[in-house]
Amino acid sequence: LIFDPISSNLAAAFDSKTLTWTKVSTAFKKNPVYECSLALLPDGFVFYTDPDITEIYNPNTFEWYTAGKPTTDLYKPAEMGPSILRPDGTVFVTGKNGNSSIFDSRKGIWYPGPTFMTPLNNPCSFSETAAAVLPNGNVLTVCNDIYNSGDIYWYEFDGKDYHSVTSRPPTSPQATSQLHVIVLPTGEILQCSISNYVDIYTPSPTTIRGFEESWRPVVTYAPLEVGRGGTYKIEGVLFNGMTQGAMFGDDYQGAVAPTITARW
């Protein structure tokens, strides 16, 4: 699904099997999509929220339907933080003002999330910030102090509350807009900055081993014999994981690569 982010509310869906595009209705849209936040839901539907509306896109009918609005005000001013799908089917949505809200995609309802505060007791700003899902479903996120933009803080969100990450990367930049993250196969988080610095966040052992067995990929078919350099078909479920993995504000998703490894 692709949007025209600036000049119009046009959208189109790409069919990877037929290599064709289909125009998608965007009659719902009130604002250009560059100030929105997106997440791919477990059923393949697309979650969309912006300062005016929250809707879900059905890829089977090429249509949208309303999904209500967050229970907390996320838009002061109109700037979205990352929206990130957790393995339990909830979408953790953040705003520029430190507020957060949680959308339960299975029940179709919103819950209020915590308001993130810095050690200075000021609200966090999630404008132009990164977030990533950890192996146990917690979300690692980073924010600026809303009144002191040079102060950066890292937190883990466990689905109900947030906890400060006491360790800091040795190459900490001065603005969250300089940071991008992606989830590694080890469960660690790779953090890169536009200053060409790279850091790795290693969660606690209980976090890395805290995933549920039902989240593992399952292979239902594979050839009994394979040879080096050959191409083979396998079938199964959850090859792409439980979530896209990482987000950056309202600007991009840093999808995690499939985690199936062949060994011989």
Tab-separated table of C-alpha atoms in Angstrom:
chain	number	residue	atom	x	y	z
A	1	LEU	CA	0.000	0.000	0.000
A	2	ILE	CA	1.495	3.332	-1.049
A	3	PHE	CA	0.365	6.924	-0.513
A	4	ASP	CA	1.113	10.197	-2.243
A	5	PRO	CA	2.461	11.915	0.870
A	6	ILE	CA	2.289	15.585	-0.057
A	7	SER	CA	0.297	16.756	-3.029
A	8	SER	CA	-2.860	14.652	-2.815
A	9	ASN	CA	-4.724	11.919	-0.969
A	10	LEU	CA	-4.152	9.322	-3.670
A	11	ALA	CA	-3.269	5.760	-2.696
A	12	ALA	CA	-2.674	2.488	-4.528
A	13	ALA	CA	-2.217	-1.161	-3.582
A	14	PHE	CA	0.367	-3.410	-5.235
A	15	ASP	CA	-0.345	-7.082	-5.968
A	16	SER	CA	2.976	-8.944	-5.772
A	17	LYS	CA	1.571	-11.972	-7.624
A	18	THR	CA	0.186	-10.146	-10.667
A	19	LEU	CA	2.610	-7.195	-10.450
A	20	THR	CA	-0.283	-4.778	-10.865
A	21	TRP	CA	-1.533	-1.691	-9.026
A	22	THR	CA	-5.105	-0.957	-7.902
A	23	LYS	CA	-6.321	2.517	-6.976
A	24	VAL	CA	-7.516	2.680	-3.374
A	25	SER	CA	-10.250	4.972	-2.128
A	26	THR	CA	-8.997	7.737	0.174
A	27	ALA	CA	-12.289	9.526	0.663
A	28	PHE	CA	-11.680	9.197	4.391
A	29	LYS	CA	-8.584	11.379	4.299
A	30	LYS	CA	-8.613	14.885	5.714
A	31	ASN	CA	-4.893	15.604	5.861
A	32	PRO	CA	-1.861	14.679	3.760
A	33	VAL	CA	-0.417	11.419	4.997
A	34	TYR	CA	3.028	12.740	5.929
A	35	GLU	CA	1.748	13.411	9.453
A	36	CYS	CA	0.275	9.982	10.102
A	37	SER	CA	1.373	6.746	11.714
A	38	LEU	CA	0.916	3.279	10.197
A	39	ALA	CA	1.143	-0.291	11.463
A	40	LEU	CA	0.514	-3.649	9.790
A	41	LEU	CA	-1.961	-5.660	11.898
A	42	PRO	CA	-1.859	-9.454	12.470
A	43	ASP	CA	-4.714	-10.036	9.977
A	44	GLY	CA	-2.864	-8.150	7.221
A	45	PHE	CA	-5.035	-5.063	7.572
A	46	VAL	CA	-3.337	-1.641	7.821
A	47	PHE	CA	-3.793	0.548	10.899
A	48	TYR	CA	-3.730	4.286	10.150
A	49	THR	CA	-3.978	7.228	12.528
A	50	ASP	CA	-3.381	10.956	12.045
A	51	PRO	CA	-4.367	14.128	13.934
A	52	ASP	CA	-7.973	13.873	12.741
A	53	ILE	CA	-8.940	10.262	12.221
A	54	THR	CA	-8.049	6.615	12.817
A	55	GLU	CA	-9.039	4.016	10.250
A	56	ILE	CA	-8.163	0.499	9.137
A	57	TYR	CA	-7.582	-0.548	5.541
A	58	ASN	CA	-9.013	-3.863	4.323
A	59	PRO	CA	-6.727	-5.206	1.553
A	60	ASN	CA	-9.396	-7.649	0.400
A	61	THR	CA	-11.961	-4.968	-0.462
A	62	PHE	CA	-9.591	-1.992	-1.002
A	63	GLU	CA	-11.705	-0.041	1.485
A	64	TRP	CA	-11.285	1.715	4.825
A	65	TYR	CA	-13.419	1.633	7.961
A	66	THR	CA	-13.273	3.778	11.073
A	67	ALA	CA	-11.373	2.621	14.154
A	68	GLY	CA	-12.382	5.381	16.555
A	69	LYS	CA	-9.885	7.789	18.074
A	70	PRO	CA	-7.189	7.465	20.740
A	71	THR	CA	-8.425	7.946	24.286
A	72	THR	CA	-5.687	10.492	24.970
A	73	ASP	CA	-4.628	13.608	23.079
A	74	LEU	CA	-1.500	12.772	21.085
A	75	TYR	CA	-1.258	15.814	18.851
A	76	LYS	CA	0.191	18.981	20.320
A	77	PRO	CA	1.011	20.171	17.772
A	78	ALA	CA	-0.001	17.810	14.953
A	79	GLU	CA	3.001	15.481	14.935
A	80	MET	CA	2.851	11.726	15.437
A	81	GLY	CA	5.276	9.492	17.217
A	82	PRO	CA	5.751	5.842	16.201
A	83	SER	CA	2.854	3.365	16.243
A	84	ILE	CA	4.182	-0.126	16.820
A	85	LEU	CA	2.422	-3.514	16.861
A	86	ARG	CA	3.175	-5.726	19.860
A	87	PRO	CA	2.916	-9.554	19.689
A	88	ASP	CA	-0.312	-9.516	21.728
A	89	GLY	CA	-2.086	-7.663	18.907
A	90	THR	CA	-2.093	-4.233	20.539
A	91	VAL	CA	-0.728	-1.145	18.801
A	92	PHE	CA	1.284	1.213	21.012
A	93	VAL	CA	0.748	4.763	19.699
A	94	THR	CA	2.774	7.769	20.872
A	95	GLY	CA	2.463	11.509	20.374
A	96	LYS	CA	4.666	14.564	20.470
A	97	ASN	CA	3.350	15.603	23.892
A	98	GLY	CA	4.470	12.493	25.816
A	99	ASN	CA	1.016	10.910	25.862
A	100	SER	CA	0.396	7.413	24.558
A	101	SER	CA	-2.624	5.313	23.683
A	102	ILE	CA	-3.131	1.603	23.023
A	103	PHE	CA	-5.351	0.112	20.313
A	104	ASP	CA	-6.462	-3.513	20.781
A	105	SER	CA	-6.726	-4.765	17.202
A	106	ARG	CA	-8.544	-7.949	18.224
A	107	LYS	CA	-11.302	-6.147	20.153
A	108	GLY	CA	-11.266	-2.943	18.101
A	109	ILE	CA	-11.112	-0.655	21.133
A	110	TRP	CA	-8.750	1.977	22.560
A	111	TYR	CA	-7.167	2.155	26.007
A	112	PRO	CA	-5.276	5.077	27.555
A	113	GLY	CA	-1.526	4.578	27.798
A	114	PRO	CA	0.896	6.235	30.215
A	115	THR	CA	2.225	9.766	29.877
A	116	PHE	CA	5.991	9.481	29.582
A	117	MET	CA	7.915	11.882	31.832
A	118	THR	CA	11.644	12.573	31.884
A	119	PRO	CA	13.744	12.572	35.088
A	120	LEU	CA	13.251	16.365	35.086
A	121	ASN	CA	9.486	15.720	35.421
A	122	ASN	CA	8.870	17.173	31.971
A	123	PRO	CA	6.818	15.403	29.290
A	124	CYS	CA	8.672	13.382	26.675
A	125	SER	CA	8.429	14.306	23.023
A	126	PHE	CA	8.064	11.380	20.618
A	127	SER	CA	8.239	13.613	17.545
A	128	GLU	CA	10.806	12.138	15.129
A	129	THR	CA	11.760	9.290	17.461
A	130	ALA	CA	12.500	5.597	17.066
A	131	ALA	CA	10.951	2.524	18.692
A	132	ALA	CA	11.553	-1.224	18.421
A	133	VAL	CA	9.872	-4.377	19.712
A	134	LEU	CA	11.991	-6.535	22.024
A	135	PRO	CA	11.786	-10.377	22.056
A	136	ASN	CA	9.377	-10.459	25.030
A	137	GLY	CA	7.003	-7.933	23.434
A	138	ASN	CA	8.226	-4.879	25.316
A	139	VAL	CA	8.891	-1.752	23.275
A	140	LEU	CA	12.205	0.103	23.447
A	141	THR	CA	11.612	3.766	22.689
A	142	VAL	CA	13.578	6.995	22.858
A	143	CYS	CA	12.417	10.557	23.398
A	144	ASN	CA	13.537	14.120	23.888
A	145	ASP	CA	12.598	16.255	26.860
A	146	ILE	CA	9.802	18.433	25.455
A	147	TYR	CA	11.328	21.554	27.040
A	148	ASN	CA	14.994	20.596	26.702
A	149	SER	CA	15.358	19.094	23.235
A	150	GLY	CA	19.023	18.258	23.813
A	151	ASP	CA	18.196	15.756	26.577
A	152	ILE	CA	17.542	12.204	25.295
A	153	TYR	CA	16.074	9.329	27.298
A	154	TRP	CA	15.430	5.635	26.575
A	155	TYR	CA	12.510	3.643	28.011
A	156	GLU	CA	10.993	0.173	27.867
A	157	PHE	CA	7.196	-0.055	27.678
A	158	ASP	CA	5.784	-3.361	28.982
A	159	GLY	CA	2.191	-2.982	27.769
A	160	LYS	CA	1.011	-1.079	30.827
A	161	ASP	CA	3.813	1.095	32.149
A	162	TYR	CA	7.248	2.383	31.164
A	163	HIS	CA	10.631	1.813	32.788
A	164	SER	CA	13.742	3.910	32.371
A	165	VAL	CA	16.768	2.390	30.623
A	166	THR	CA	19.596	3.448	32.896
A	167	SER	CA	22.472	2.666	30.541
A	168	ARG	CA	23.197	5.130	27.754
A	169	PRO	CA	24.964	4.524	24.426
A	170	PRO	CA	28.513	5.863	24.362
A	171	THR	CA	27.815	7.822	21.168
A	172	SER	CA	24.543	9.429	22.316
A	173	PRO	CA	23.502	12.189	19.866
A	174	GLN	CA	21.813	15.464	20.750
A	175	ALA	CA	18.524	14.845	18.945
A	176	THR	CA	16.279	11.804	18.532
A	177	SER	CA	15.781	12.736	14.880
A	178	GLN	CA	19.362	11.526	14.326
A	179	LEU	CA	18.564	7.956	15.428
A	180	HIS	CA	17.272	4.919	13.552
A	181	VAL	CA	16.892	1.419	14.993
A	182	ILE	CA	16.308	-2.106	13.758
A	183	VAL	CA	15.835	-5.448	15.538
A	184	LEU	CA	18.664	-7.956	15.073
A	185	PRO	CA	18.152	-11.759	14.934
A	186	THR	CA	19.820	-11.965	18.356
A	187	GLY	CA	17.048	-9.863	19.925
A	188	GLU	CA	19.417	-6.931	20.324
A	189	ILE	CA	18.656	-3.487	18.883
A	190	LEU	CA	21.006	-1.874	16.385
A	191	GLN	CA	20.957	1.919	16.684
A	192	CYS	CA	22.509	4.100	13.989
A	193	SER	CA	22.840	7.873	13.860
A	194	ILE	CA	23.331	10.276	10.980
A	195	SER	CA	26.735	11.035	12.523
A	196	ASN	CA	27.874	7.546	11.419
A	197	TYR	CA	27.874	6.151	14.956
A	198	VAL	CA	26.517	2.654	15.601
A	199	ASP	CA	25.476	1.286	18.990
A	200	ILE	CA	23.859	-1.985	20.090
A	201	TYR	CA	21.341	-2.243	22.923
A	202	THR	CA	21.419	-5.614	24.684
A	203	PRO	CA	18.226	-6.331	26.653
A	204	SER	CA	18.327	-8.325	29.855
A	205	PRO	CA	18.528	-12.140	29.521
A	206	THR	CA	14.943	-12.449	30.801
A	207	THR	CA	13.779	-10.046	28.068
A	208	ILE	CA	15.599	-11.962	25.316
A	209	ARG	CA	14.209	-15.295	26.542
A	210	GLY	CA	10.800	-13.888	27.477
A	211	PHE	CA	8.954	-14.676	24.252
A	212	GLU	CA	6.075	-17.150	24.121
A	213	GLU	CA	6.514	-20.454	22.296
A	214	SER	CA	3.504	-19.653	20.095
A	215	TRP	CA	5.476	-16.747	18.596
A	216	ARG	CA	8.067	-19.059	17.016
A	217	PRO	CA	7.956	-19.629	13.237
A	218	VAL	CA	6.643	-23.093	12.322
A	219	VAL	CA	7.760	-24.988	9.213
A	220	THR	CA	4.963	-27.216	7.875
A	221	TYR	CA	6.772	-28.439	4.766
A	222	ALA	CA	10.408	-28.625	3.712
A	223	PRO	CA	12.344	-30.972	1.405
A	224	LEU	CA	14.092	-33.856	3.109
A	225	GLU	CA	17.319	-33.224	1.246
A	226	VAL	CA	18.923	-29.983	0.067
A	227	GLY	CA	22.162	-29.133	-1.624
A	228	ARG	CA	24.420	-26.138	-1.463
A	229	GLY	CA	23.459	-23.499	-4.046
A	230	GLY	CA	19.995	-24.940	-4.738
A	231	THR	CA	16.608	-23.252	-4.532
A	232	TYR	CA	13.887	-24.961	-2.511
A	233	LYS	CA	10.370	-24.233	-1.381
A	234	ILE	CA	9.327	-24.332	2.257
A	235	GLU	CA	5.933	-23.642	3.785
A	236	GLY	CA	4.879	-22.526	7.233
A	237	VAL	CA	3.596	-19.698	9.363
A	238	LEU	CA	5.067	-16.669	11.147
A	239	PHE	CA	8.119	-16.534	8.882
A	240	ASN	CA	7.934	-12.721	9.047
A	241	GLY	CA	7.588	-12.640	12.819
A	242	MET	CA	4.856	-11.100	14.960
A	243	THR	CA	5.443	-7.450	14.055
A	244	GLN	CA	7.343	-5.219	11.654
A	245	GLY	CA	9.874	-4.723	14.425
A	246	ALA	CA	10.939	-1.085	14.353
A	247	MET	CA	9.499	2.329	13.528
A	248	PHE	CA	10.655	5.937	13.306
A	249	GLY	CA	8.130	8.624	14.185
A	250	ASP	CA	5.547	8.941	11.455
A	251	ASP	CA	8.136	8.512	8.724
A	252	TYR	CA	9.121	4.885	8.151
A	253	GLN	CA	9.025	1.274	9.318
A	254	GLY	CA	12.257	-0.677	9.752
A	255	ALA	CA	10.926	-4.159	9.034
A	256	VAL	CA	12.718	-7.184	10.470
A	257	ALA	CA	14.056	-9.750	8.019
A	258	PRO	CA	12.641	-13.315	8.161
A	259	THR	CA	14.297	-15.344	10.898
A	260	ILE	CA	14.387	-18.831	9.316
A	261	THR	CA	17.945	-20.191	9.159
A	262	ALA	CA	18.999	-23.209	7.098
A	263	ARG	CA	21.672	-25.443	8.642
A	264	TRP	CA	23.541	-28.464	7.311
